[in-house]
PDB file of C-alpha atoms in Angstrom:
ATOM      1  CA  GLN A 219     102.789 106.065  85.520  1.00 82.00           C
ATOM      2  CA  VAL A 220     103.606 104.517  88.270  1.00 89.00           C
ATOM      3  CA  GLN A 221     105.431 101.482  88.392  1.00 93.00           C
ATOM      4  CA  LEU A 222     105.912  98.347  91.795  1.00 95.00           C
ATOM      5  CA  VAL A 223     108.082  96.149  92.772  1.00 95.00           C
ATOM      6  CA  GLU A 224     106.993  94.019  94.918  1.00 96.00           C
ATOM      7  CA  SER A 225     110.292  91.115  96.577  1.00 95.00           C
ATOM      8  CA  GLY A 226     110.406  89.234  99.344  1.00 96.00           C
ATOM      9  CA  GLY A 227     108.555  85.784  98.809  1.00 94.00           C
ATOM     10  CA  GLY A 228     109.323  82.598  99.076  1.00 96.00           C
ATOM     11  CA  LEU A 229     109.228  79.372 100.592  1.00 97.00           C
ATOM     12  CA  MET A 230     108.175  78.449 104.354  1.00 97.00           C
ATOM     13  CA  GLN A 231     107.060  76.618 106.936  1.00 97.00           C
ATOM     14  CA  ALA A 232     103.713  76.692 109.143  1.00 98.00           C
ATOM     15  CA  GLY A 233     104.392  79.085 111.763  1.00 98.00           C
ATOM     16  CA  GLY A 234     107.661  80.614 110.412  1.00 98.00           C
ATOM     17  CA  SER A 235     108.048  84.389 108.895  1.00 98.00           C
ATOM     18  CA  LEU A 236     108.104  86.537 105.933  1.00 98.00           C
ATOM     19  CA  ARG A 237     108.447  90.006 104.996  1.00 98.00           C
ATOM     20  CA  LEU A 238     107.367  91.158 101.289  1.00 98.00           C
ATOM     21  CA  SER A 239     108.372  95.003 100.608  1.00 98.00           C
ATOM     22  CA  CYS A 240     107.194  97.275  97.801  1.00 97.00           C
ATOM     23  CA  VAL A 241     108.732  99.813  95.949  1.00 95.00           C
ATOM     24  CA  ALA A 242     106.568 102.588  94.368  1.00 93.00           C
ATOM     25  CA  SER A 243     108.519 104.315  91.103  1.00 89.00           C
ATOM     26  CA  GLY A 244     108.012 106.775  88.685  1.00 84.00           C
ATOM     27  CA  SER A 245     105.205 110.060  87.980  1.00 71.00           C
ATOM     28  CA  ILE A 246     104.859 110.562  92.286  1.00 71.00           C
ATOM     29  CA  SER A 247     103.742 113.952  93.248  1.00 69.00           C
ATOM     30  CA  SER A 248     101.539 112.303  95.702  1.00 75.00           C
ATOM     31  CA  ILE A 249     100.874 108.852  97.003  1.00 80.00           C
ATOM     32  CA  GLY A 250      97.660 107.626  98.208  1.00 86.00           C
ATOM     33  CA  ALA A 251      96.718 103.966  99.855  1.00 92.00           C
ATOM     34  CA  MET A 252      98.447 101.375  99.845  1.00 94.00           C
ATOM     35  CA  GLY A 253      98.590  97.624 100.303  1.00 96.00           C
ATOM     36  CA  TRP A 254      98.852  94.500  99.964  1.00 98.00           C
ATOM     37  CA  TYR A 255      96.813  91.665  97.712  1.00 98.00           C
ATOM     38  CA  ARG A 256      96.926  87.929  97.041  1.00 98.00           C
ATOM     39  CA  GLN A 257      95.501  85.552  95.183  1.00 98.00           C
ATOM     40  CA  ALA A 258      95.119  81.446  95.792  1.00 96.00           C
ATOM     41  CA  PRO A 259      94.872  79.089  92.752  1.00 92.00           C
ATOM     42  CA  GLY A 260      90.934  79.073  91.874  1.00 95.00           C
ATOM     43  CA  LYS A 261      90.681  81.605  93.245  1.00 97.00           C
ATOM     44  CA  GLN A 262      89.473  85.810  93.966  1.00 97.00           C
ATOM     45  CA  ARG A 263      91.856  88.333  94.802  1.00 97.00           C
ATOM     46  CA  GLU A 264      91.258  89.258  97.888  1.00 97.00           C
ATOM     47  CA  LEU A 265      92.841  91.969 100.146  1.00 97.00           C
ATOM     48  CA  VAL A 266      94.840  91.197 102.772  1.00 98.00           C
ATOM     49  CA  ALA A 267      96.319  94.934 104.482  1.00 98.00           C
ATOM     50  CA  ILE A 268      95.652  98.455 103.631  1.00 97.00           C
ATOM     51  CA  ILE A 269      97.636 101.332 105.086  1.00 96.00           C
ATOM     52  CA  PHE A 270      96.526 104.667 104.149  1.00 93.00           C
ATOM     53  CA  SER A 271      98.114 108.697 103.604  1.00 89.00           C
ATOM     54  CA  SER A 272      96.866 109.085 107.350  1.00 91.00           C
ATOM     55  CA  GLY A 273      98.237 106.199 108.641  1.00 92.00           C
ATOM     56  CA  ASN A 274      95.546 104.148 109.396  1.00 96.00           C
ATOM     57  CA  THR A 275      95.104 100.427 108.004  1.00 97.00           C
ATOM     58  CA  ASN A 276      92.565  98.316 108.013  1.00 97.00           C
ATOM     59  CA  SER A 277      92.858  94.171 107.294  1.00 98.00           C
ATOM     60  CA  ALA A 278      91.547  90.779 106.572  1.00 98.00           C
ATOM     61  CA  ASP A 279      90.026  89.184 109.310  1.00 98.00           C
ATOM     62  CA  SER A 280      91.461  85.806 108.113  1.00 97.00           C
ATOM     63  CA  VAL A 281      95.831  87.799 109.160  1.00 98.00           C
ATOM     64  CA  LYS A 282      94.096  89.594 111.989  1.00 98.00           C
ATOM     65  CA  GLY A 283      96.960  89.431 114.544  1.00 97.00           C
ATOM     66  CA  ARG A 284      99.239  87.730 112.117  1.00 98.00           C
ATOM     67  CA  PHE A 285     100.388  89.928 108.676  1.00 98.00           C
ATOM     68  CA  THR A 286     101.065  93.630 109.321  1.00 98.00           C
ATOM     69  CA  ILE A 287     101.238  96.254 107.318  1.00 98.00           C
ATOM     70  CA  SER A 288     103.483  99.320 107.483  1.00 97.00           C
ATOM     71  CA  ARG A 289     105.046 101.996 104.808  1.00 94.00           C
ATOM     72  CA  ASP A 290     107.404 104.448 104.491  1.00 92.00           C
ATOM     73  CA  LYS A 291     106.324 107.747 102.782  1.00 88.00           C
ATOM     74  CA  ALA A 292     109.928 109.154 102.146  1.00 88.00           C
ATOM     75  CA  LYS A 293     111.051 105.954  99.766  1.00 91.00           C
ATOM     76  CA  ASN A 294     107.422 105.914  97.699  1.00 90.00           C
ATOM     77  CA  MET A 295     107.781 102.078  99.939  1.00 93.00           C
ATOM     78  CA  VAL A 296     105.084  99.893 101.510  1.00 95.00           C
ATOM     79  CA  TYR A 297     106.096  96.520 103.386  1.00 98.00           C
ATOM     80  CA  LEU A 298     103.778  93.591 105.574  1.00 98.00           C
ATOM     81  CA  GLN A 299     105.193  91.669 108.085  1.00 98.00           C
ATOM     82  CA  MET A 300     103.367  88.713 108.623  1.00 98.00           C
ATOM     83  CA  ASN A 301     103.575  85.496 110.910  1.00 98.00           C
ATOM     84  CA  SER A 302     102.228  82.784 112.248  1.00 98.00           C
ATOM     85  CA  LEU A 303     102.487  81.424 108.597  1.00 98.00           C
ATOM     86  CA  LYS A 304      98.973  79.283 107.418  1.00 98.00           C
ATOM     87  CA  PRO A 305      99.670  76.744 104.509  1.00 97.00           C
ATOM     88  CA  GLU A 306      96.109  78.791 103.436  1.00 97.00           C
ATOM     89  CA  ASP A 307      98.084  82.351 103.123  1.00 98.00           C
ATOM     90  CA  THR A 308      99.482  80.379 100.203  1.00 98.00           C
ATOM     91  CA  ALA A 309      99.435  82.702  97.569  1.00 98.00           C
ATOM     92  CA  VAL A 310     100.693  84.876  94.733  1.00 98.00           C
ATOM     93  CA  TYR A 311     101.395  88.741  97.045  1.00 98.00           C
ATOM     94  CA  TYR A 312     100.206  91.434  94.790  1.00 98.00           C
ATOM     95  CA  CYS A 313     101.282  94.896  95.434  1.00 97.00           C
ATOM     96  CA  SER A 314      98.909  97.770  95.359  1.00 96.00           C
ATOM     97  CA  VAL A 315      98.447 101.505  95.145  1.00 93.00           C
ATOM     98  CA  LEU A 316      95.930 104.296  94.448  1.00 89.00           C
ATOM     99  CA  HIS A 317      98.200 107.544  92.714  1.00 85.00           C
ATOM    100  CA  ALA A 318      96.200 109.952  91.536  1.00 83.00           C
ATOM    101  CA  ALA A 319      92.529 108.482  90.801  1.00 85.00           C
ATOM    102  CA  SER A 320      94.051 105.356  89.526  1.00 89.00           C
ATOM    103  CA  VAL A 321      95.461 102.155  90.929  1.00 92.00           C
ATOM    104  CA  TYR A 322      98.122 100.006  90.448  1.00 94.00           C
ATOM    105  CA  TRP A 323      99.945  96.797  90.178  1.00 96.00           C
ATOM    106  CA  GLY A 324     103.116  95.702  91.113  1.00 96.00           C
ATOM    107  CA  GLN A 325     103.861  91.875  88.814  1.00 96.00           C
ATOM    108  CA  GLY A 326     103.650  90.230  92.409  1.00 97.00           C
ATOM    109  CA  THR A 327     105.713  87.706  94.478  1.00 97.00           C
ATOM    110  CA  GLN A 328     104.141  83.734  95.874  1.00 98.00           C
ATOM    111  CA  VAL A 329     104.842  83.020  98.969  1.00 98.00           C
ATOM    112  CA  THR A 330     104.440  79.332  99.400  1.00 98.00           C
ATOM    113  CA  VAL A 331     103.633  77.523 103.003  1.00 98.00           C
ATOM    114  CA  SER A 332     104.392  73.772 103.537  1.00 97.00           C
ATOM    115  CA  SER A 333     103.044  72.279 106.804  1.00 94.00           C
TER     116      SER A 333
END
């Protein structure tokens, strides 16, 4: 079993920055991909960014050039640096981990961007 805890969400004005963190704990031998998803009210959950064990990354077109995903393998942590925030970035952000062919989710952290 893997537990994920996110932190770093909050309220920010448009144009500002936030950094989300997620730590994975539990029965972890090796973690595959780690990623961030978000879900806005009335919308489906969508991929924001993902980082693979190789270090390769992928991100949604809507955040390219503004958001950066990174990870610290030794600490089982993944980060999302969010710059130039826009009101449309407002959502609950979820950390996700692929481990032993199973996907695990954190409880989510709210990010609200005011105009």
